[in-house]
Coordinates of C-alpha atoms in Angstrom, one line a residue:
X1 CA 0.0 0.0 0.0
X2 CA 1.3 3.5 -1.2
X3 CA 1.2 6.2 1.5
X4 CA 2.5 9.9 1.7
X5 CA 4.3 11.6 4.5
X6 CA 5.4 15.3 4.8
X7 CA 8.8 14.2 6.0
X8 CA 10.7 11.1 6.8
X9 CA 11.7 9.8 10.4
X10 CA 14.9 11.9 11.6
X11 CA 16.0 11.9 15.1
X12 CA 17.0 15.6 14.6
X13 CA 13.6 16.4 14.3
X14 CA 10.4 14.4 14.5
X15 CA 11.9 11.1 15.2
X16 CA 9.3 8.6 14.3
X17 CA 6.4 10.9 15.7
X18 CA 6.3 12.7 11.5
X19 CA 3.5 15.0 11.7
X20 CA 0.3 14.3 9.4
X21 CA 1.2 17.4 7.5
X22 CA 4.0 20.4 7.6
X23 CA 4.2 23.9 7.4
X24 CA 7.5 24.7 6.4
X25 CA 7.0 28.0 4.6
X26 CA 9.8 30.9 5.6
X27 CA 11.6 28.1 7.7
X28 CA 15.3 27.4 7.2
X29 CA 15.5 24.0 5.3
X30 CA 18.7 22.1 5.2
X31 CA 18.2 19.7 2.9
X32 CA 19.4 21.2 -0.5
X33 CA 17.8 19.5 -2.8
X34 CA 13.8 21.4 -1.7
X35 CA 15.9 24.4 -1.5
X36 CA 17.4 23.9 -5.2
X37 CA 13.2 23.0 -6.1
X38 CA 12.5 26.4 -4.0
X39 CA 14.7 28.4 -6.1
X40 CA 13.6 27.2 -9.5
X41 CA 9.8 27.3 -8.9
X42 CA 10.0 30.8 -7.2
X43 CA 10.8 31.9 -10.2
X44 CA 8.3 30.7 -12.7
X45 CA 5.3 32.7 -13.5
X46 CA 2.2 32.3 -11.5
X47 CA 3.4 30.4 -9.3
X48 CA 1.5 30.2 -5.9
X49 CA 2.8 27.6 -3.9
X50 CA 5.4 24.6 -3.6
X51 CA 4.3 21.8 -2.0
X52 CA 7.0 18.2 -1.1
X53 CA 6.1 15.1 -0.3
X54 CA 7.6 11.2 -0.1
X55 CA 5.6 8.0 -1.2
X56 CA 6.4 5.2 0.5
X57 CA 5.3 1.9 -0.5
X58 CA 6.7 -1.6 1.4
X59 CA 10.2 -2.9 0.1
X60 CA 10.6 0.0 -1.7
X61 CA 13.0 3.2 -1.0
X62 CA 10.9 6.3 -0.2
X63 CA 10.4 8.4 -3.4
X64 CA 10.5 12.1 -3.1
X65 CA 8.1 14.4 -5.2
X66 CA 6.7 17.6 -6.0
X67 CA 3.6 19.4 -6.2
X68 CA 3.1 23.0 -7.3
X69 CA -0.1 25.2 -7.7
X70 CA 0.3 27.6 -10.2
X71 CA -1.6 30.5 -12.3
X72 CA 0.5 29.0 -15.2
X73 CA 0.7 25.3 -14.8
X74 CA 2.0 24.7 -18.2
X75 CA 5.1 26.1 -17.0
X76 CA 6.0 24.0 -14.7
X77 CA 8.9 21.5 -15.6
X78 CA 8.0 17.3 -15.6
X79 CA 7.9 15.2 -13.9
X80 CA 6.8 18.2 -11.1
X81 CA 2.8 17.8 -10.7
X82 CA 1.2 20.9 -11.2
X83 CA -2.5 22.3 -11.3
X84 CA -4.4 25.9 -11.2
X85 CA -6.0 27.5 -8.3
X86 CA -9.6 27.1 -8.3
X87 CA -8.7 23.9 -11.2
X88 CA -9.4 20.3 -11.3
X89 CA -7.0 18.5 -8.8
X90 CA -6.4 14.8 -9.5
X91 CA -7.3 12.4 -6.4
X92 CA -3.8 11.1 -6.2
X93 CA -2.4 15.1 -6.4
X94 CA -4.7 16.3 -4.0
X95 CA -3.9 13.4 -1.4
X96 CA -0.2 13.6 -1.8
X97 CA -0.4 16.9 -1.5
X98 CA -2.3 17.2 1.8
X99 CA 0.1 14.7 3.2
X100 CA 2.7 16.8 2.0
X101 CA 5.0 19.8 3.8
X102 CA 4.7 23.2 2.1
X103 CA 8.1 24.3 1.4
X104 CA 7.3 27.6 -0.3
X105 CA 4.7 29.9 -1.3
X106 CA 4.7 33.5 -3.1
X107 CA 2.6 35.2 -0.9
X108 CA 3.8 36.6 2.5
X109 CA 3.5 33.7 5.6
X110 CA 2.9 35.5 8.7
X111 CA 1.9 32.3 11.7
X112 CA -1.9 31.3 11.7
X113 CA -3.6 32.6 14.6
X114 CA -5.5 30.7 16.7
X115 CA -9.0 32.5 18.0
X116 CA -9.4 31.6 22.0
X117 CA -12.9 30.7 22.7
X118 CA -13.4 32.3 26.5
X119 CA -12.0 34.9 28.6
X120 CA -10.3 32.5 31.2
X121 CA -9.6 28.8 31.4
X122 CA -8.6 27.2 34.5
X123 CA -9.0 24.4 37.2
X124 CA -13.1 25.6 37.8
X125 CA -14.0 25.7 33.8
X126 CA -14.1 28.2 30.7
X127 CA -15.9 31.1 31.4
X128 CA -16.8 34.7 29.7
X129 CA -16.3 37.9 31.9
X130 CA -19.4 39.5 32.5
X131 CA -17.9 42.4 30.6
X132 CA -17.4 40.4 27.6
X133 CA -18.3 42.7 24.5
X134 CA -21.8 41.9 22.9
X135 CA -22.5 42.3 19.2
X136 CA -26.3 43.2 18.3
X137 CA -27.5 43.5 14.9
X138 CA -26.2 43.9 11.5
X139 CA -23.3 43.5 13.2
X140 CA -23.3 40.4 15.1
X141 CA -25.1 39.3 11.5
X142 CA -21.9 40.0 9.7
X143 CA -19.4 38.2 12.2
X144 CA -21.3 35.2 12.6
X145 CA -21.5 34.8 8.8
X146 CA -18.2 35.7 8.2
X147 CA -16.8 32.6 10.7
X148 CA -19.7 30.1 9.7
X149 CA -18.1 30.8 6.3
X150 CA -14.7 29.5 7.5
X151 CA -13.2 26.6 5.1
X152 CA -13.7 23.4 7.3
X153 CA -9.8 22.2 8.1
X154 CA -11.0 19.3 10.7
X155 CA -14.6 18.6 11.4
X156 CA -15.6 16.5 14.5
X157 CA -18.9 15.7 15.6
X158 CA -18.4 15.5 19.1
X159 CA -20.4 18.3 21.2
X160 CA -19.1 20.2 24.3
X161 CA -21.2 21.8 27.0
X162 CA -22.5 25.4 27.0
X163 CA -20.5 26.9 29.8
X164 CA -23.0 30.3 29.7
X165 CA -26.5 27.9 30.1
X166 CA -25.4 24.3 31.7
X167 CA -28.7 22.9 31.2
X168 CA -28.5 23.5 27.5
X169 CA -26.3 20.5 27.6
X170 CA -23.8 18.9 25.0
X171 CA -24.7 21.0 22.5
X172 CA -21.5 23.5 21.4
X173 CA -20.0 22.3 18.0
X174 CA -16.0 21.9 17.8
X175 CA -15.1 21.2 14.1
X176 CA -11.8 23.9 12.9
X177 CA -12.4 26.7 10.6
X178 CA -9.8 29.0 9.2
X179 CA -9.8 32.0 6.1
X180 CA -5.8 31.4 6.0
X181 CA -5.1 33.9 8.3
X182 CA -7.0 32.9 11.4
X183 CA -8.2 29.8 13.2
X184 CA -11.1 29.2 15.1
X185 CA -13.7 26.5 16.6
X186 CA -17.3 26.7 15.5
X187 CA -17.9 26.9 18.9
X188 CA -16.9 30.9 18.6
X189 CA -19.6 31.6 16.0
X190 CA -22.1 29.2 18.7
X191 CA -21.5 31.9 21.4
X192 CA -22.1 35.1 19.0
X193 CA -25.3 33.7 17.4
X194 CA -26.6 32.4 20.7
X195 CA -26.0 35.0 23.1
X196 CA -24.4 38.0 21.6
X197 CA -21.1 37.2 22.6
X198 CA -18.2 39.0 20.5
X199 CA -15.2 36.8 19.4
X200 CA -11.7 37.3 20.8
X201 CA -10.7 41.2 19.8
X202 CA -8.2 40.8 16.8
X203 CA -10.2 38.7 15.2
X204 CA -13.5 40.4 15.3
X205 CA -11.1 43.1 14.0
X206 CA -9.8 41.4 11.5
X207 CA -13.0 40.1 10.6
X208 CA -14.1 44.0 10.2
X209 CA -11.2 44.4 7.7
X210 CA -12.6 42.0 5.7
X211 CA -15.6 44.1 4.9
X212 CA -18.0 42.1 2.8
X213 CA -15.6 39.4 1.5
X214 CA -15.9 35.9 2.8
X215 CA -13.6 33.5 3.5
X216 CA -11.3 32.4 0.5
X217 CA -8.1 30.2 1.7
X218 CA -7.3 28.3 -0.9
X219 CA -4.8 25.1 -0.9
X220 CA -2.5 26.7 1.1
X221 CA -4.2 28.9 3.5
X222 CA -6.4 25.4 4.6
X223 CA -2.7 23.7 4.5
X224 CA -1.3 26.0 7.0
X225 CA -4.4 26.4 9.3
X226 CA -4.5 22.4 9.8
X227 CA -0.5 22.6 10.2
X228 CA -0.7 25.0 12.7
X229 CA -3.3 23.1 14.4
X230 CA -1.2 19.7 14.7
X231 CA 1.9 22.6 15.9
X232 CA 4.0 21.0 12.9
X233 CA 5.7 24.4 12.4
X234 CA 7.6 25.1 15.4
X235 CA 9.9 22.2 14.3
X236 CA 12.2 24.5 12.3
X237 CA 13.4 28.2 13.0
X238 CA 11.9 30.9 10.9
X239 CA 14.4 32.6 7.8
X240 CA 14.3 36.6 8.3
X241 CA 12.9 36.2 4.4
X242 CA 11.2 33.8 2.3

């Protein structure tokens, strides 16, 4: 059976614990050979994003690939596998490369937030503070459709209690969201539509900024949001450039 991995074991990093996926964008890599692949894709027009990963298949020596999303697909050299955004990905592309570590990508890769749920969080529960700012409106309207908009990164059906009304019961959804810059439970948009309940302030901010667009992450926003969430970036120290 063929599988792909982002990485393979190294005792310098992962050791056999390799992460599901990697987010290795604007991280110092030492293996030449991705940064020779970095240097020659960077360069070709339209191109978005640079994607590695390995098959492995049983008695045979892990094979290295990679994957590349690009305005101008045609461009990119065989045997690299290459497709447009917003274009037909093949099963097989589209698996490897969501096993896969993103080694590069055009746009600027400032680290995925991740959106707190409550106030505090300690040995008595998650709570709100009683001053915890309340949307009303148009405005709560807005938020709320802006997060429930979020590209689903990890969905879960499992239910946690409402911390505001008890009695409610299991009833507060937990499946990840993300636009590629942010991350945050479903449970955040829960507490605005239920009781008012604003999300954390720099990201009902940034959700402000947005003005009327919705969420729009693509490949490699979804890619980093799910990275982030398995913490499969901190393995490597950030560059001071891409």
């Amino acid at each position: 059976m063929i599988t792909f991995v982002p990485a393979l074991p190294d005792e310098r990093t992962f050791g056999t614990a390799v992460p599901p996926l990697l987010d290795l964008a604007g991280r110092e890599l030492g293996d030449e050979t991705d940064v020779a692949a970095i240097e020659a894709i960077r360069v070709l027009p339209g191109a978005v994003a640079l994607w590695r990963v390995w098959r492995v298949a049983p008695g045979q020596e892990p094979v290295r690939s990679y994957i590349v999303e690009s305005a101008q697909p045609a461009t990119v050299p065989a045997p690299i596998a290459a497709y447009a955004p917003g274009g037909t990905v093949p099963d097989v592309v589209r698996a490897a490369r969501n096993a896969g570590a993103l080694l590069w990508m055009a746009a600027a890769a400032p680290p995925i937030r991740v959106a707190p749920v409550f106030d505090s969080v300690d040995s008595l529960g998650a709570r709100f503070d009683a001053d915890h700012a309340r949307l009303t409106a148009a405005d709560l309207e807005h938020v709320a459709a802006y997060l429930e908009a979020g590209a689903p990164v990890l969905a879960t059906a499992s239910r946690l209690p409402d911390v505001v009304e008890p009695q409610r019961g299991a009833v507060v959804p937990m499946s990840y969201r993300t636009d590629g810059h942010w991350l945050w439970t479903e449970s955040v948009a829960y507490y605005l539509r239920t009781y008012g309940l604003a999300p954390a302030p720099d990201l009902l901010a940034h959700v402000r900024a947005q003005g009327a667009a919705l969420p729009a992450p693509g490949a490699v926003g979804e890619h980093r949001a799910l990275a982030a969430l398995f913490q499969s970036a901190a393995v490597v120290p950030a560059r001071d450039d891409r």
